[in-house]
Short mmCIF file of N, CA and C in Angstrom, two decimals:
data_model
loop_
_atom_site.label_atom_id
_atom_site.label_comp_id
_atom_site.label_asym_id
_atom_site.label_seq_id
_atom_site.Cartn_x
_atom_site.Cartn_y
_atom_site.Cartn_z
N MET A 92 -23.01 -42.21 8.65
CA MET A 92 -23.77 -41.13 8.07
C MET A 92 -24.70 -41.95 7.05
N GLU A 93 -25.90 -42.45 7.49
CA GLU A 93 -26.66 -43.12 6.75
C GLU A 93 -28.01 -42.70 6.07
N THR A 94 -28.51 -41.41 6.24
CA THR A 94 -29.10 -40.61 5.01
C THR A 94 -28.68 -39.30 4.45
N VAL A 95 -29.55 -39.27 3.62
CA VAL A 95 -28.98 -37.74 2.83
C VAL A 95 -29.25 -36.80 3.90
N LYS A 96 -30.37 -36.40 4.51
CA LYS A 96 -30.28 -35.55 5.76
C LYS A 96 -29.05 -35.37 6.27
N ASP A 97 -28.56 -36.53 6.81
CA ASP A 97 -27.21 -36.85 7.57
C ASP A 97 -25.94 -36.31 6.78
N ARG A 98 -25.76 -36.47 5.60
CA ARG A 98 -24.65 -36.33 4.59
C ARG A 98 -24.75 -34.82 4.30
N VAL A 99 -25.94 -34.25 3.98
CA VAL A 99 -26.37 -32.54 4.15
C VAL A 99 -25.77 -32.18 5.23
N ARG A 100 -26.21 -32.58 6.57
CA ARG A 100 -25.77 -31.68 7.78
C ARG A 100 -23.99 -31.74 7.92
N PHE A 101 -23.44 -33.19 7.61
CA PHE A 101 -22.15 -33.52 7.46
C PHE A 101 -21.46 -32.36 6.59
N LEU A 102 -21.86 -32.46 5.56
CA LEU A 102 -21.13 -31.41 4.22
C LEU A 102 -21.12 -30.20 4.97
N ARG A 103 -22.00 -29.64 5.37
CA ARG A 103 -22.42 -28.26 6.05
C ARG A 103 -21.41 -27.98 7.44
N GLN A 104 -21.54 -28.89 7.96
CA GLN A 104 -20.58 -28.56 9.19
C GLN A 104 -18.98 -29.04 8.79
N ASN A 105 -18.62 -29.64 7.85
CA ASN A 105 -17.20 -29.99 6.99
C ASN A 105 -16.94 -28.85 6.31
N ARG A 106 -17.75 -28.07 6.18
CA ARG A 106 -17.32 -26.32 5.39
C ARG A 106 -17.41 -25.41 6.67
N ASN A 107 -17.67 -25.79 7.79
CA ASN A 107 -17.94 -24.57 8.89
C ASN A 107 -18.81 -23.67 8.47
N LEU A 108 -19.88 -23.97 7.91
CA LEU A 108 -21.35 -23.23 7.60
C LEU A 108 -22.35 -22.82 8.28
N THR A 109 -22.99 -22.20 8.85
CA THR A 109 -24.22 -22.25 9.37
C THR A 109 -25.05 -22.32 8.39
N GLN A 110 -26.20 -22.98 8.88
CA GLN A 110 -27.49 -23.17 8.23
C GLN A 110 -27.80 -21.99 7.12
N GLU A 111 -27.58 -20.82 7.60
CA GLU A 111 -27.80 -19.80 6.66
C GLU A 111 -27.09 -19.61 5.64
N GLU A 112 -26.01 -19.75 6.26
CA GLU A 112 -24.63 -19.63 5.11
C GLU A 112 -24.83 -20.56 4.05
N PHE A 113 -25.13 -21.80 4.25
CA PHE A 113 -25.25 -23.02 3.33
C PHE A 113 -26.30 -22.88 2.42
N ALA A 114 -27.41 -22.42 3.36
CA ALA A 114 -28.50 -22.31 2.44
C ALA A 114 -28.78 -21.22 1.39
N LYS A 115 -28.07 -20.10 1.64
CA LYS A 115 -27.61 -18.94 0.76
C LYS A 115 -26.72 -19.58 -0.31
N LYS A 116 -25.58 -20.30 -0.08
CA LYS A 116 -24.97 -20.58 -1.51
C LYS A 116 -25.69 -21.48 -2.31
N ILE A 117 -26.87 -22.21 -2.00
CA ILE A 117 -27.66 -23.15 -3.03
C ILE A 117 -28.95 -22.55 -2.97
N GLY A 118 -28.99 -21.39 -3.10
CA GLY A 118 -30.59 -20.45 -3.13
C GLY A 118 -32.05 -20.83 -2.51
N LEU A 119 -31.44 -20.99 -1.35
CA LEU A 119 -32.29 -21.81 0.08
C LEU A 119 -32.50 -20.61 0.92
N LYS A 120 -33.88 -20.81 1.67
CA LYS A 120 -33.77 -20.56 3.24
C LYS A 120 -33.09 -21.12 3.89
N ARG A 121 -33.06 -20.38 5.25
CA ARG A 121 -32.44 -21.15 5.83
C ARG A 121 -33.57 -22.41 6.35
N SER A 122 -34.48 -21.99 6.61
CA SER A 122 -35.72 -22.70 7.21
C SER A 122 -35.66 -23.98 6.19
N ALA A 123 -35.78 -23.68 4.99
CA ALA A 123 -35.90 -24.66 4.20
C ALA A 123 -34.59 -25.74 4.08
N LEU A 124 -33.60 -25.55 4.28
CA LEU A 124 -32.43 -26.24 4.65
C LEU A 124 -33.02 -26.94 5.78
N SER A 125 -33.33 -26.20 7.06
CA SER A 125 -33.54 -26.86 8.37
C SER A 125 -34.42 -28.25 8.30
N LEU A 126 -35.34 -27.90 7.37
CA LEU A 126 -36.25 -28.91 7.54
C LEU A 126 -36.07 -30.02 6.54
N ILE A 127 -34.87 -29.94 5.63
CA ILE A 127 -34.06 -30.93 4.78
C ILE A 127 -33.33 -31.98 6.07
N GLU A 128 -32.42 -31.04 6.78
CA GLU A 128 -31.74 -31.48 7.70
C GLU A 128 -32.22 -32.42 8.74
N ILE A 129 -33.73 -32.25 9.13
CA ILE A 129 -34.36 -33.29 10.16
C ILE A 129 -35.12 -34.06 9.53
N GLY A 130 -35.21 -33.96 7.95
CA GLY A 130 -35.87 -34.80 7.28
C GLY A 130 -37.15 -34.47 6.96
N LYS A 131 -38.03 -33.42 7.29
CA LYS A 131 -39.46 -33.36 7.10
C LYS A 131 -39.47 -32.93 5.62
N ASN A 132 -38.27 -32.61 4.74
CA ASN A 132 -38.69 -32.41 3.29
C ASN A 132 -37.36 -33.24 2.63
N PRO A 133 -37.64 -33.63 1.56
CA PRO A 133 -36.43 -34.31 0.61
C PRO A 133 -35.82 -33.17 -0.17
N LEU A 134 -34.56 -33.94 -0.44
CA LEU A 134 -33.93 -32.79 -1.39
C LEU A 134 -34.41 -32.64 -2.80
N THR A 135 -34.74 -31.96 -3.56
CA THR A 135 -35.12 -31.74 -4.89
C THR A 135 -34.14 -32.10 -5.82
N GLU A 136 -34.16 -32.47 -7.15
CA GLU A 136 -33.20 -32.85 -7.81
C GLU A 136 -32.43 -31.29 -8.03
N GLN A 137 -33.06 -30.32 -8.22
CA GLN A 137 -32.32 -28.86 -8.14
C GLN A 137 -31.53 -28.62 -6.81
N ASN A 138 -31.53 -29.55 -5.98
CA ASN A 138 -31.17 -29.20 -4.76
C ASN A 138 -29.87 -29.70 -4.66
N ILE A 139 -29.91 -31.42 -5.16
CA ILE A 139 -28.94 -31.96 -5.44
C ILE A 139 -27.63 -31.33 -6.39
N LYS A 140 -28.38 -31.00 -7.33
CA LYS A 140 -27.20 -30.49 -8.66
C LYS A 140 -26.53 -29.18 -8.06
N LEU A 141 -27.21 -28.27 -7.14
CA LEU A 141 -26.80 -27.37 -6.72
C LEU A 141 -25.47 -27.42 -5.83
N ILE A 142 -25.88 -28.54 -4.85
CA ILE A 142 -25.11 -28.88 -3.84
C ILE A 142 -23.69 -29.37 -4.31
N CYS A 143 -24.03 -30.12 -5.19
CA CYS A 143 -22.93 -31.18 -5.85
C CYS A 143 -21.92 -29.91 -6.55
N LEU A 144 -22.48 -28.96 -7.54
CA LEU A 144 -21.54 -28.17 -8.36
C LEU A 144 -21.33 -27.28 -7.29
N THR A 145 -22.12 -26.43 -6.56
CA THR A 145 -21.54 -25.53 -5.26
C THR A 145 -20.17 -26.39 -4.48
N PHE A 146 -20.05 -27.50 -3.96
CA PHE A 146 -19.23 -27.63 -3.06
C PHE A 146 -18.39 -28.77 -3.66
N ASN A 147 -18.36 -29.10 -4.63
CA ASN A 147 -17.46 -30.22 -5.52
C ASN A 147 -17.91 -31.52 -4.67
N VAL A 148 -18.95 -32.03 -4.68
CA VAL A 148 -19.88 -32.96 -3.82
C VAL A 148 -19.92 -34.17 -4.89
N SER A 149 -19.53 -35.54 -4.79
CA SER A 149 -19.81 -36.43 -5.42
C SER A 149 -21.65 -36.76 -5.50
N ARG A 150 -22.08 -36.99 -6.23
CA ARG A 150 -23.81 -37.02 -6.36
C ARG A 150 -23.56 -38.49 -5.66
N ASP A 151 -23.29 -39.57 -6.19
CA ASP A 151 -23.02 -40.96 -5.72
C ASP A 151 -23.45 -40.74 -4.01
N TRP A 152 -22.25 -40.04 -3.05
CA TRP A 152 -22.16 -39.99 -2.16
C TRP A 152 -23.19 -39.33 -1.31
N LEU A 153 -23.44 -38.05 -1.90
CA LEU A 153 -24.87 -37.46 -1.55
C LEU A 153 -25.77 -38.23 -1.45
N GLU A 154 -26.27 -39.17 -2.44
CA GLU A 154 -27.41 -39.77 -2.39
C GLU A 154 -27.31 -40.85 -1.74
N SER A 155 -26.48 -41.69 -1.65
CA SER A 155 -26.25 -43.28 -1.24
C SER A 155 -24.74 -43.35 -0.31
N GLY A 156 -24.20 -42.34 0.03
CA GLY A 156 -23.00 -42.45 0.86
C GLY A 156 -22.26 -43.29 0.50
N GLU A 157 -22.13 -43.60 -0.94
CA GLU A 157 -21.06 -44.30 -1.41
C GLU A 157 -19.93 -43.55 -2.31
N GLY A 158 -18.77 -44.19 -2.34
CA GLY A 158 -17.43 -43.58 -2.85
C GLY A 158 -17.01 -42.31 -1.90
N GLU A 159 -16.03 -41.38 -2.69
CA GLU A 159 -15.63 -40.42 -2.53
C GLU A 159 -16.54 -39.24 -2.14
N ILE A 160 -16.48 -38.37 -0.95
CA ILE A 160 -17.20 -37.25 -0.64
C ILE A 160 -17.04 -36.16 -1.57
N PHE A 161 -15.58 -35.52 -2.44
CA PHE A 161 -15.84 -34.39 -2.75
C PHE A 161 -15.02 -35.07 -4.10
N VAL A 162 -15.33 -34.49 -5.20
CA VAL A 162 -14.84 -34.73 -6.61
C VAL A 162 -13.35 -34.16 -7.12
N SER A 163 -13.40 -33.01 -6.09
CA SER A 163 -12.00 -32.32 -6.70
C SER A 163 -12.08 -31.64 -5.37
N GLU A 164 -10.70 -30.63 -5.44
CA GLU A 164 -10.41 -29.36 -4.32
C GLU A 164 -11.22 -28.41 -4.77
N THR A 165 -11.82 -27.75 -3.70
CA THR A 165 -12.36 -26.33 -4.07
C THR A 165 -10.99 -25.25 -3.26
N PRO A 166 -11.46 -24.19 -3.99
CA PRO A 166 -10.14 -23.23 -3.84
C PRO A 166 -9.97 -23.06 -2.09
N GLU A 167 -11.10 -22.95 -1.35
CA GLU A 167 -10.79 -23.20 0.17
C GLU A 167 -10.10 -24.23 0.64
N ASP A 168 -9.84 -25.47 -0.33
CA ASP A 168 -9.19 -26.32 0.18
C ASP A 168 -7.32 -26.10 0.33
N ARG A 169 -7.30 -25.37 -0.63
CA ARG A 169 -5.83 -25.16 -1.01
C ARG A 169 -4.92 -24.45 -0.07
#
């Protein structure tokens, strides 16, 4: 996963969510998420914060691909 868009798609698929489900959890429309995943739109600062908070994702991993993906378990992981 070399790009942010690849990591967003990986995270969504890792959580077994459709684009619509993932987008709704972070306050986006499915079409906006689709544009992020194909690289037409960049992630905004707010998108990054919401993804990290909602899915307990490391900001370093999301932005650069470095380090651990998750910073802690979510209730879904237990």
